[in-house]
Short mmCIF file of C-alpha atoms and ligand atoms in Angstrom, two decimals:
data_model
loop_
_atom_site.label_atom_id
_atom_site.label_comp_id
_atom_site.label_asym_id
_atom_site.label_seq_id
_atom_site.Cartn_x
_atom_site.Cartn_y
_atom_site.Cartn_z
CA MET A 345 -6.73 -21.52 -6.13
CA SER A 346 -3.23 -21.46 -4.14
CA LYS A 347 -3.20 -21.27 -0.42
CA LEU A 348 -0.17 -21.72 2.39
CA ILE A 349 0.62 -23.82 5.02
CA VAL A 350 1.92 -22.54 7.56
CA ALA A 351 3.87 -24.68 10.53
CA GLY A 352 3.25 -23.65 14.02
CA ARG A 353 5.22 -22.60 16.98
CA GLN A 354 8.20 -21.01 14.67
CA LYS A 355 10.98 -19.06 16.00
CA LEU A 356 12.23 -16.71 13.52
CA SER A 357 16.32 -15.62 13.27
CA GLY A 358 18.35 -14.27 10.47
CA ALA A 359 18.44 -11.36 8.13
CA VAL A 360 16.16 -10.29 5.57
CA GLU A 361 15.71 -7.15 2.72
CA VAL A 362 12.55 -5.73 2.97
CA GLN A 363 11.08 -4.93 -1.05
CA GLY A 364 10.60 -1.68 -2.65
CA ALA A 365 7.34 0.09 -1.59
CA LYS A 366 4.27 -1.25 -3.66
CA ASN A 367 2.70 2.15 -3.20
CA SER A 368 5.14 4.44 -4.09
CA ALA A 369 5.95 1.88 -7.40
CA LEU A 370 2.41 2.19 -8.25
CA PRO A 371 1.56 5.83 -8.61
CA ILE A 372 5.13 6.29 -10.05
CA LEU A 373 4.10 3.69 -13.10
CA ALA A 374 1.39 6.05 -13.97
CA ALA A 375 3.30 8.83 -13.75
CA ALA A 376 5.78 7.68 -16.10
CA LEU A 377 3.23 8.09 -19.04
CA LEU A 378 4.15 11.50 -18.99
CA ALA A 379 7.86 11.03 -19.03
CA LYS A 380 9.07 10.87 -22.62
CA GLY A 381 12.03 8.76 -22.70
CA GLU A 382 13.35 5.64 -21.05
CA ASN A 383 12.39 5.73 -17.18
CA VAL A 384 14.57 3.06 -15.27
CA LEU A 385 12.58 2.23 -11.80
CA TYR A 386 14.93 0.35 -9.47
CA HIS A 387 13.59 -1.72 -6.61
CA CYS A 388 10.50 -2.20 -7.92
CA PRO A 389 8.53 -5.14 -6.05
CA VAL A 390 7.54 -8.41 -8.11
CA LEU A 391 3.88 -8.41 -7.27
CA SER A 392 0.83 -8.69 -8.93
CA ASP A 393 -0.63 -5.14 -8.47
CA VAL A 394 2.66 -3.79 -9.88
CA GLU A 395 2.12 -6.26 -12.99
CA ALA A 396 -1.38 -5.16 -13.23
CA SER A 397 -0.32 -1.55 -13.94
CA CYS A 398 2.41 -2.65 -16.76
CA ARG A 399 -0.27 -4.34 -18.43
CA VAL A 400 -2.06 -0.93 -18.57
CA LEU A 401 0.55 0.97 -19.48
CA ARG A 402 1.52 -2.00 -22.41
CA TYR A 403 -2.28 -1.68 -23.72
CA LEU A 404 -1.58 2.29 -23.27
CA GLY A 405 1.25 1.93 -25.67
CA CYS A 406 4.37 2.13 -23.58
CA LYS A 407 7.11 -0.48 -23.72
CA VAL A 408 7.87 -2.21 -20.23
CA SER A 409 10.34 -4.46 -19.60
CA ARG A 410 11.70 -5.90 -16.47
CA SER A 411 14.81 -7.36 -15.19
CA SER A 412 14.80 -8.70 -11.97
CA HIS A 413 13.96 -5.70 -9.49
CA THR A 414 14.38 -2.92 -12.33
CA LEU A 415 11.42 -2.07 -14.61
CA ILE A 416 12.19 0.15 -17.78
CA VAL A 417 9.05 1.89 -18.90
CA SER A 418 9.22 3.97 -22.28
CA GLY A 419 6.44 6.62 -21.34
CA SER A 420 6.60 8.45 -24.94
CA GLY A 421 4.65 5.75 -26.59
CA ALA A 422 0.94 6.15 -25.24
CA GLN A 423 -1.55 6.02 -28.39
CA ARG A 424 -4.62 5.26 -26.34
CA SER A 425 -6.41 7.05 -23.48
CA ASP A 426 -9.00 4.44 -22.05
CA ILE A 427 -8.40 1.91 -19.87
CA PRO A 428 -10.67 -1.35 -20.44
CA ASP A 429 -12.95 -2.76 -17.54
CA GLU A 430 -10.90 -6.00 -17.27
CA LEU A 431 -7.48 -3.69 -16.60
CA MET A 432 -9.19 -1.62 -14.20
CA ARG A 433 -10.89 -4.46 -12.26
CA LYS A 434 -7.33 -5.70 -11.60
CA THR A 435 -6.30 -3.41 -9.17
CA ARG A 436 -8.42 -0.35 -7.98
CA SER A 437 -5.22 1.60 -7.71
CA SER A 438 -5.34 2.11 -11.43
CA ILE A 439 -7.35 5.28 -10.76
CA VAL A 440 -4.10 7.01 -10.53
CA PHE A 441 -3.77 6.57 -14.33
CA LEU A 442 -6.53 9.15 -14.62
CA GLY A 443 -4.61 12.35 -13.97
CA ALA A 444 -1.71 10.91 -15.99
CA LEU A 445 -3.79 10.39 -19.18
CA LEU A 446 -5.51 13.72 -18.97
CA ALA A 447 -2.20 15.36 -18.62
CA SER A 448 -0.51 13.25 -21.50
CA SER A 449 -3.32 12.92 -23.87
CA GLY A 450 -5.89 15.31 -23.05
CA SER A 451 -8.67 12.93 -22.52
CA ALA A 452 -9.27 9.52 -20.17
CA ARG A 453 -11.96 6.92 -20.07
CA LEU A 454 -11.95 4.30 -17.41
CA THR A 455 -14.59 2.33 -15.39
CA LEU A 456 -14.91 3.46 -11.70
CA PRO A 457 -12.50 1.01 -9.81
CA GLY A 458 -15.56 0.64 -7.42
CA GLY A 459 -15.67 -1.02 -3.86
CA CYS A 460 -13.13 -3.54 -2.85
CA GLU A 461 -12.92 -5.69 0.42
CA ILE A 462 -11.95 -2.93 2.85
CA GLY A 463 -14.58 -0.62 1.89
CA ARG A 464 -16.61 1.67 -0.42
CA ARG A 465 -13.36 3.13 -1.78
CA PRO A 466 -15.21 6.53 -3.43
CA VAL A 467 -13.16 8.80 -5.83
CA ASP A 468 -15.17 12.02 -5.41
CA MET A 469 -11.71 14.05 -4.40
CA HIS A 470 -9.95 12.48 -7.01
CA ILE A 471 -12.88 14.15 -9.61
CA LYS A 472 -13.23 17.34 -8.03
CA GLY A 473 -9.32 18.06 -7.69
CA LEU A 474 -8.98 17.27 -11.38
CA ARG A 475 -12.34 19.13 -12.47
CA ALA A 476 -10.59 21.87 -10.64
CA LEU A 477 -7.54 21.84 -12.79
CA GLY A 478 -10.06 22.04 -15.88
CA ALA A 479 -10.82 18.67 -16.83
CA LEU A 480 -14.39 17.97 -17.71
CA ILE A 481 -15.31 14.88 -16.26
CA ARG A 482 -18.67 12.64 -16.87
CA GLU A 483 -19.63 9.66 -14.48
CA LYS A 484 -21.95 7.47 -16.69
CA HIS A 485 -22.90 3.95 -15.89
CA GLY A 486 -20.01 3.31 -13.72
CA CYS A 487 -17.54 4.78 -16.07
CA LEU A 488 -15.64 8.08 -16.06
CA GLU A 489 -15.49 9.98 -19.39
CA CYS A 490 -13.03 12.76 -19.22
CA SER A 491 -11.51 15.20 -21.11
CA ALA A 492 -9.26 18.29 -20.96
CA PRO A 493 -10.17 20.43 -24.51
CA TYR A 494 -8.46 23.05 -23.20
CA GLY A 495 -5.58 21.59 -21.47
CA LEU A 496 -4.97 21.88 -17.49
CA THR A 497 -4.68 24.83 -15.60
CA GLY A 498 -3.05 25.42 -12.06
CA SER A 499 -5.55 25.86 -9.18
CA LYS A 500 -5.43 25.87 -5.43
CA ILE A 501 -7.50 22.51 -4.23
CA THR A 502 -8.37 22.19 -0.88
CA LEU A 503 -8.74 18.43 -0.01
CA SER A 504 -11.40 17.64 2.67
CA PHE A 505 -9.42 14.59 3.48
CA PRO A 506 -5.62 14.00 3.05
CA SER A 507 -6.30 11.22 0.65
CA VAL A 508 -3.53 9.39 -0.76
CA GLY A 509 -4.82 8.79 -3.93
CA ALA A 510 -6.55 12.09 -4.95
CA THR A 511 -3.14 13.93 -3.83
CA GLU A 512 -1.17 11.66 -6.07
CA ASN A 513 -3.79 12.09 -9.17
CA ILE A 514 -3.86 15.85 -8.68
CA MET A 515 0.17 16.29 -8.32
CA ILE A 516 0.75 14.00 -11.47
CA ALA A 517 -2.02 16.24 -13.55
CA ALA A 518 -0.76 19.65 -11.97
CA SER A 519 3.01 18.68 -13.27
CA THR A 520 2.48 19.65 -16.63
CA ALA A 521 -0.41 22.12 -16.20
CA ASN A 522 -0.79 25.66 -17.34
CA GLY A 523 -0.02 27.56 -14.40
CA THR A 524 0.75 26.79 -10.18
CA THR A 525 -1.75 24.28 -8.49
CA THR A 526 -1.35 24.39 -4.60
CA ILE A 527 -2.81 21.23 -2.47
CA ILE A 528 -3.91 22.14 0.63
CA ASN A 529 -4.77 19.34 3.21
CA ALA A 530 -2.49 16.87 1.20
CA ALA A 531 -1.29 13.59 1.80
CA ARG A 532 1.89 13.19 3.65
CA GLU A 533 2.85 9.62 3.12
CA PRO A 534 6.55 8.71 2.07
CA GLU A 535 5.18 7.38 -1.22
CA ILE A 536 3.47 11.01 -1.79
CA THR A 537 7.33 12.03 -1.39
CA ASP A 538 8.61 9.44 -3.50
CA LEU A 539 6.36 10.23 -6.13
CA ALA A 540 7.19 14.04 -5.94
CA GLU A 541 10.95 13.31 -5.94
CA TYR A 542 10.34 10.98 -8.98
CA LEU A 543 8.39 13.52 -11.03
CA ASN A 544 11.19 16.24 -9.94
CA ARG A 545 13.75 14.01 -11.46
CA CYS A 546 11.44 14.16 -14.41
CA GLY A 547 11.82 17.90 -14.66
CA ALA A 548 8.77 18.64 -12.78
CA LYS A 549 8.80 21.71 -10.08
CA ILE A 550 7.01 20.28 -6.77
CA ASP A 551 7.86 21.63 -3.42
CA GLY A 552 6.41 20.92 -0.24
CA ALA A 553 5.91 17.16 -0.72
CA GLY A 554 5.30 15.40 2.77
CA GLU A 555 4.19 18.20 4.12
CA GLY A 556 0.34 19.44 4.40
CA VAL A 557 0.36 21.78 1.57
CA ILE A 558 2.39 20.95 -1.83
CA VAL A 559 2.92 23.62 -4.84
CA ILE A 560 3.61 22.38 -8.09
CA GLU A 561 4.49 25.00 -10.91
CA GLY A 562 3.36 23.61 -14.17
CA VAL A 563 6.34 22.80 -16.77
CA ARG A 564 5.88 22.17 -20.42
CA SER A 565 6.87 18.54 -20.49
CA LEU A 566 8.69 16.12 -18.83
CA HIS A 567 11.85 13.65 -19.55
CA ALA A 568 12.34 10.10 -18.43
CA CYS A 569 14.92 9.44 -15.62
CA SER A 570 16.14 6.69 -13.41
CA HIS A 571 14.36 6.49 -10.09
CA THR A 572 15.09 3.60 -6.86
CA ILE A 573 11.38 3.37 -5.33
CA ILE A 574 11.70 3.64 -1.60
CA PRO A 575 11.27 0.86 0.96
CA ASP A 576 8.11 -0.73 1.69
CA ARG A 577 7.46 0.34 5.16
CA ILE A 578 3.98 -1.72 5.39
CA ALA A 579 6.09 -4.80 4.51
CA ALA A 580 8.77 -3.83 7.32
CA ALA A 581 5.84 -3.62 9.46
CA THR A 582 4.49 -7.05 8.66
CA LEU A 583 7.88 -8.64 9.12
CA MET A 584 8.14 -7.08 12.54
CA SER A 585 4.70 -8.26 13.51
CA CYS A 586 5.92 -11.62 12.67
CA ALA A 587 8.75 -11.38 14.72
CA ALA A 588 7.02 -9.89 17.67
CA VAL A 589 4.46 -12.91 17.72
CA THR A 590 6.89 -15.53 17.52
CA GLY A 591 9.11 -14.11 20.24
CA SER A 592 11.88 -13.67 17.69
CA ASP A 593 15.20 -11.55 17.16
CA ILE A 594 15.49 -10.79 13.39
CA THR A 595 16.95 -8.26 11.21
CA LEU A 596 15.60 -6.20 8.45
CA LYS A 597 17.63 -4.65 5.39
CA ASN A 598 16.46 -1.59 3.10
CA VAL A 599 14.49 0.18 5.98
CA ILE A 600 13.93 3.93 6.58
CA GLN A 601 13.33 4.66 10.17
CA ALA A 602 11.93 7.46 9.83
CA HIS A 603 9.05 6.01 7.91
CA LEU A 604 8.11 3.49 10.99
CA GLY A 605 7.78 6.70 13.33
CA ALA A 606 4.30 5.60 14.46
CA VAL A 607 5.05 1.88 14.36
CA ILE A 608 8.15 1.49 16.08
CA PRO A 609 6.99 2.79 19.41
CA VAL A 610 3.75 0.50 19.60
CA PHE A 611 6.11 -2.91 18.85
CA GLU A 612 8.30 -1.07 22.14
CA GLU A 613 5.36 -0.87 24.10
CA ALA A 614 4.43 -4.09 23.70
CA GLY A 615 8.23 -5.30 25.08
CA CYS A 616 10.07 -5.62 21.86
CA ARG A 617 13.54 -3.99 21.46
CA ILE A 618 14.20 -2.22 18.30
CA SER A 619 17.74 -0.89 17.20
CA CYS A 620 18.06 0.84 14.14
CA HIS A 621 21.69 1.58 12.26
CA GLU A 622 21.58 3.10 8.95
CA CYS A 623 18.84 1.36 6.61
CA GLU A 624 18.75 -2.03 9.15
CA LEU A 625 16.37 -2.76 11.84
CA ARG A 626 16.90 -5.28 14.37
CA ILE A 627 13.68 -6.29 16.67
CA ILE A 628 14.13 -8.45 19.38
CA ALA A 629 10.71 -9.69 20.76
CA PRO A 630 9.89 -11.04 24.35
CA ARG A 631 8.51 -14.66 24.68
CA ARG A 632 4.96 -12.99 25.36
CA LEU A 633 4.14 -9.46 24.15
CA LYS A 634 2.59 -7.11 26.38
CA SER A 635 -0.76 -5.86 25.19
CA PHE A 636 -0.89 -2.88 22.61
CA LYS A 637 -2.60 -0.05 24.79
CA THR A 638 -4.72 1.97 21.73
CA ILE A 639 -3.83 1.92 18.39
CA ARG A 640 -5.36 4.71 16.14
CA THR A 641 -4.86 4.37 12.68
CA MET A 642 -4.69 7.85 11.22
CA PRO A 643 -3.34 9.57 7.83
CA TYR A 644 0.59 9.81 7.90
CA PRO A 645 2.72 10.46 10.21
CA GLY A 646 0.04 8.55 12.40
CA PHE A 647 -0.11 4.91 12.77
CA PRO A 648 -0.82 3.21 9.11
CA THR A 649 -4.18 1.72 8.53
CA ASP A 650 -2.29 -0.91 6.48
CA ALA A 651 -0.49 -2.08 9.48
CA GLN A 652 -3.61 -2.63 11.72
CA ALA A 653 -4.39 -6.47 10.63
CA PRO A 654 -0.59 -7.74 11.02
CA LEU A 655 -0.17 -5.93 14.46
CA LEU A 656 -3.64 -7.22 15.36
CA ALA A 657 -2.70 -10.73 14.71
CA ALA A 658 0.25 -10.05 17.16
CA ALA A 659 -2.19 -8.74 19.85
CA CYS A 660 -4.05 -11.92 19.86
CA THR A 661 -1.59 -14.11 22.17
CA ALA A 662 -0.40 -10.67 23.78
CA ASP A 663 -0.55 -10.63 27.70
CA GLY A 664 -3.67 -8.03 28.35
CA THR A 665 -6.18 -6.51 26.18
CA SER A 666 -5.63 -4.50 23.11
CA VAL A 667 -7.54 -1.83 21.46
CA PHE A 668 -7.63 -0.61 17.97
CA VAL A 669 -9.75 2.05 16.32
CA GLU A 670 -9.87 1.86 12.69
CA ASN A 671 -10.29 5.31 11.41
CA ILE A 672 -9.59 5.18 7.65
CA PHE A 673 -11.33 2.39 6.28
CA GLU A 674 -15.20 1.44 7.18
CA ASN A 675 -15.05 -2.01 6.49
CA ARG A 676 -11.14 -3.34 7.66
CA TYR A 677 -11.66 -5.88 10.47
CA ARG A 678 -12.81 -8.66 7.88
CA HIS A 679 -9.67 -10.79 9.01
CA VAL A 680 -11.17 -10.52 12.57
CA SER A 681 -13.75 -13.50 12.30
CA GLU A 682 -10.93 -15.67 10.41
CA LEU A 683 -8.44 -15.09 14.04
CA ALA A 684 -11.65 -16.01 15.98
CA ARG A 685 -11.46 -19.42 13.91
CA MET A 686 -7.86 -19.62 15.50
CA GLY A 687 -9.18 -19.16 19.18
CA ALA A 688 -8.61 -15.58 19.52
CA ASN A 689 -11.06 -13.72 21.52
CA ILE A 690 -11.75 -10.46 19.38
CA LYS A 691 -14.82 -7.84 19.76
CA THR A 692 -15.53 -5.52 17.08
CA GLU A 693 -18.16 -2.70 17.47
CA GLY A 694 -17.61 -0.13 14.43
CA ARG A 695 -14.52 1.14 13.89
CA VAL A 696 -13.53 -0.37 17.48
CA CYS A 697 -11.81 -3.78 18.03
CA VAL A 698 -10.91 -5.20 21.29
CA VAL A 699 -8.33 -7.94 21.55
CA GLU A 700 -8.21 -9.90 24.83
CA GLY A 701 -5.09 -11.93 24.18
CA VAL A 702 -4.96 -15.65 24.57
CA PRO A 703 -2.27 -18.04 26.09
CA THR A 704 -2.08 -19.74 22.39
CA LEU A 705 -3.93 -19.76 19.07
CA TYR A 706 -4.89 -23.29 17.24
CA GLY A 707 -3.88 -23.76 13.81
CA ALA A 708 -6.93 -23.65 11.45
CA ARG A 709 -7.99 -23.53 7.57
CA VAL A 710 -8.54 -19.73 7.35
CA ASP A 711 -9.34 -17.71 4.23
CA ALA A 712 -8.00 -14.40 3.45
CA THR A 713 -10.24 -11.58 3.07
CA ASP A 714 -7.89 -9.05 1.53
CA LEU A 715 -4.34 -8.12 0.99
CA ARG A 716 -3.35 -6.94 4.79
CA GLY A 717 -5.99 -9.49 6.37
CA ALA A 718 -3.78 -12.24 4.61
CA ALA A 719 -0.66 -11.07 5.97
CA ALA A 720 -2.61 -11.05 9.30
CA MET A 721 -3.54 -14.90 8.83
CA VAL A 722 -0.03 -15.88 8.13
CA ALA A 723 1.33 -14.13 11.30
CA ALA A 724 -1.28 -15.64 13.32
CA GLY A 725 -0.07 -19.03 11.87
CA LEU A 726 3.65 -18.51 12.55
CA CYS A 727 2.55 -18.73 16.61
CA ALA A 728 -0.36 -20.97 16.70
CA GLU A 729 -0.19 -24.65 17.65
CA SER A 730 -0.23 -27.18 15.04
CA VAL A 731 -0.89 -26.16 11.19
CA THR A 732 -2.82 -23.25 9.59
CA THR A 733 -3.98 -23.35 6.10
CA VAL A 734 -4.31 -19.86 4.63
CA ARG A 735 -6.57 -20.05 1.39
CA GLY A 736 -6.48 -16.94 -0.93
CA VAL A 737 -3.02 -16.38 -1.11
CA GLN A 738 -3.82 -14.23 -4.25
CA TYR A 739 -4.67 -11.40 -1.86
CA LEU A 740 -1.04 -11.82 -0.42
CA GLU A 741 0.43 -11.53 -3.94
CA ARG A 742 -0.79 -8.39 -4.37
CA GLY A 743 1.35 -6.90 -1.96
CA TYR A 744 4.02 -8.91 -0.32
CA GLU A 745 6.89 -10.32 -2.94
CA ASN A 746 7.55 -13.83 -1.98
CA LEU A 747 6.22 -13.90 1.62
CA GLU A 748 6.44 -17.47 2.00
CA GLN A 749 10.57 -17.46 0.95
CA THR A 750 11.22 -14.48 2.87
CA LEU A 751 9.84 -16.54 6.26
CA CYS A 752 11.55 -19.26 5.13
CA ALA A 753 14.95 -17.35 4.95
CA LEU A 754 14.32 -16.64 8.67
CA GLY A 755 13.73 -20.07 9.30
CA ALA A 756 9.97 -20.54 9.25
CA ASP A 757 8.05 -23.51 7.41
CA VAL A 758 5.93 -21.75 5.15
CA ARG A 759 4.87 -23.89 2.05
CA LYS A 760 2.78 -22.29 -0.98
CA ILE A 761 0.71 -25.25 -2.60
C1 EPZ B 1869 -3.67 4.45 -0.41
O1 EPZ B 1869 -5.31 3.88 -1.04
C2 EPZ B 1869 -2.98 3.07 -0.49
N1 EPZ B 1869 -2.93 2.27 -1.86
C3 EPZ B 1869 -3.93 2.40 0.73
O2 EPZ B 1869 -3.04 0.71 0.88
C4 EPZ B 1869 -3.56 2.83 2.09
O3 EPZ B 1869 -4.59 2.14 2.88
C5 EPZ B 1869 -4.23 4.19 1.79
O4 EPZ B 1869 -3.74 4.98 0.80
C6 EPZ B 1869 -4.54 5.09 3.26
O5 EPZ B 1869 -2.80 4.98 3.65
C7 EPZ B 1869 -2.28 2.69 -2.75
O6 EPZ B 1869 -1.53 3.56 -2.51
C8 EPZ B 1869 -2.12 1.84 -3.87
P1 EPZ B 1869 -7.09 7.10 0.59
P2 EPZ B 1869 -6.15 5.18 -1.16
O7 EPZ B 1869 -7.29 7.84 -0.57
O8 EPZ B 1869 -5.43 6.08 -2.19
C9 EPZ B 1869 -11.89 8.00 1.28
C10 EPZ B 1869 -3.11 -1.33 0.95
O9 EPZ B 1869 -3.41 -2.50 1.57
N2 EPZ B 1869 -11.85 8.68 -0.11
O10 EPZ B 1869 -6.30 7.90 1.61
O11 EPZ B 1869 -7.73 4.53 -1.87
C11 EPZ B 1869 -11.38 6.31 1.12
O12 EPZ B 1869 -12.79 5.69 0.83
C12 EPZ B 1869 -4.08 -0.43 0.52
O13 EPZ B 1869 -1.75 -1.38 0.45
C13 EPZ B 1869 -12.70 9.46 -0.46
O14 EPZ B 1869 -13.53 9.47 0.42
O15 EPZ B 1869 -6.51 5.87 0.13
C14 EPZ B 1869 -10.79 6.06 2.52
O16 EPZ B 1869 -11.69 5.85 3.49
C15 EPZ B 1869 -5.03 -0.52 0.97
N3 EPZ B 1869 -13.07 9.70 -1.47
C16 EPZ B 1869 -10.06 7.26 3.12
O17 EPZ B 1869 -10.34 8.22 2.11
C17 EPZ B 1869 -11.74 9.91 -2.40
O18 EPZ B 1869 -11.86 10.58 -3.37
C18 EPZ B 1869 -8.54 7.18 2.63
O19 EPZ B 1869 -8.57 6.57 1.34
C19 EPZ B 1869 -11.02 9.21 -1.92
C20 EPZ B 1869 -10.62 8.84 -0.64
#
């Protein structure tokens, strides 16, 4: 199991480019199943979760090749409609293939992704939405047996919660259904808008993505297209946390300021100066952050749950008390106990986490618990006294492309062994 050795008391400087968005690439790769011909996807990050989706596509019979950050996916080759358990377990986001499989082959067989480090991760809204489109879905021994013998038919679907994955699955399946589908209380994340833009480039007719109501007018078929994946707003927020926690002045390239609407004010409230110019964001952090008053994670455009862990790490040495309320996932504070091993003073009670800022953290051996928790460990290690060893780097590689190289390019001393 590889680990990261993070030297403490770091100061970062310079400029780095932010990777393409993992959570945009994954649903677009699933949707490519429907797009006949050669899809060219630019700015596709090199991540183990993306490679896992490419393995699923190849298993289903699609041709997938990569040249640097460009992925070429030929969607017309799908000959299978089942995803084996070992591929499903590689990344739970494979559930987003369900809608694409039903739409492209009229059947789908995959195991339930099951819970993960941050929560139970049910898929009831995915199933309910696809059934509303006419899919027959049976859950048996943790496996989903799905079919659409009469094709899929547009329908009006109201989500009880603006689930990102459920919105994606329904949008993909509805794009070639008979008739019109309306998704009410749809997720509004930028990755949803990016998926809709990709699908519309493929000939779909989707209106309202990014709003709470999305209308999809089914078309007969989709053709391949070229598309550039949007920047990863969570990777940007993570690098901002690394700068904030080390009192640094760095510039991020390939940033869409609007996607960080709930994140930028939080850093400014903590004493950072942030300036944006076109696709660049500069953050100048104070020697010591002021505390984050209260951060409540919410569906977009609220504060993103995926940025909670890295910012919580930054709060550990801030001056004062910071409060976090994790409203999206039920088990997303597992990084807290590891931060406490570095001297952080944190108390959690259910969804609430109270961080009393301490003057300094101390390097320690810590275990990454999930993708964003791993990033929190790295951020904490950058400001701690002495060296921090972060075990479980495989979590980091799921969502961050060469984070250690990016940090070294900013002057940090981070080594993978
Ligand atoms: C996506 O997960 C992201 N993953 C997550 O990023 C992100 O944290 C999450 O959206 C929220 O923004 C990808 O895009 C691959 P949800 P998803 O469906 O689609 C409950 C990361 O670190 N729910 O919006 O699974 C669910 O349990 C990952 O990059 C149901 O109850 O999120 C959760 O509590 C982590 N039933 C809440 O809704 C359902 O059918 C939000 O889930 C679906 C979801």
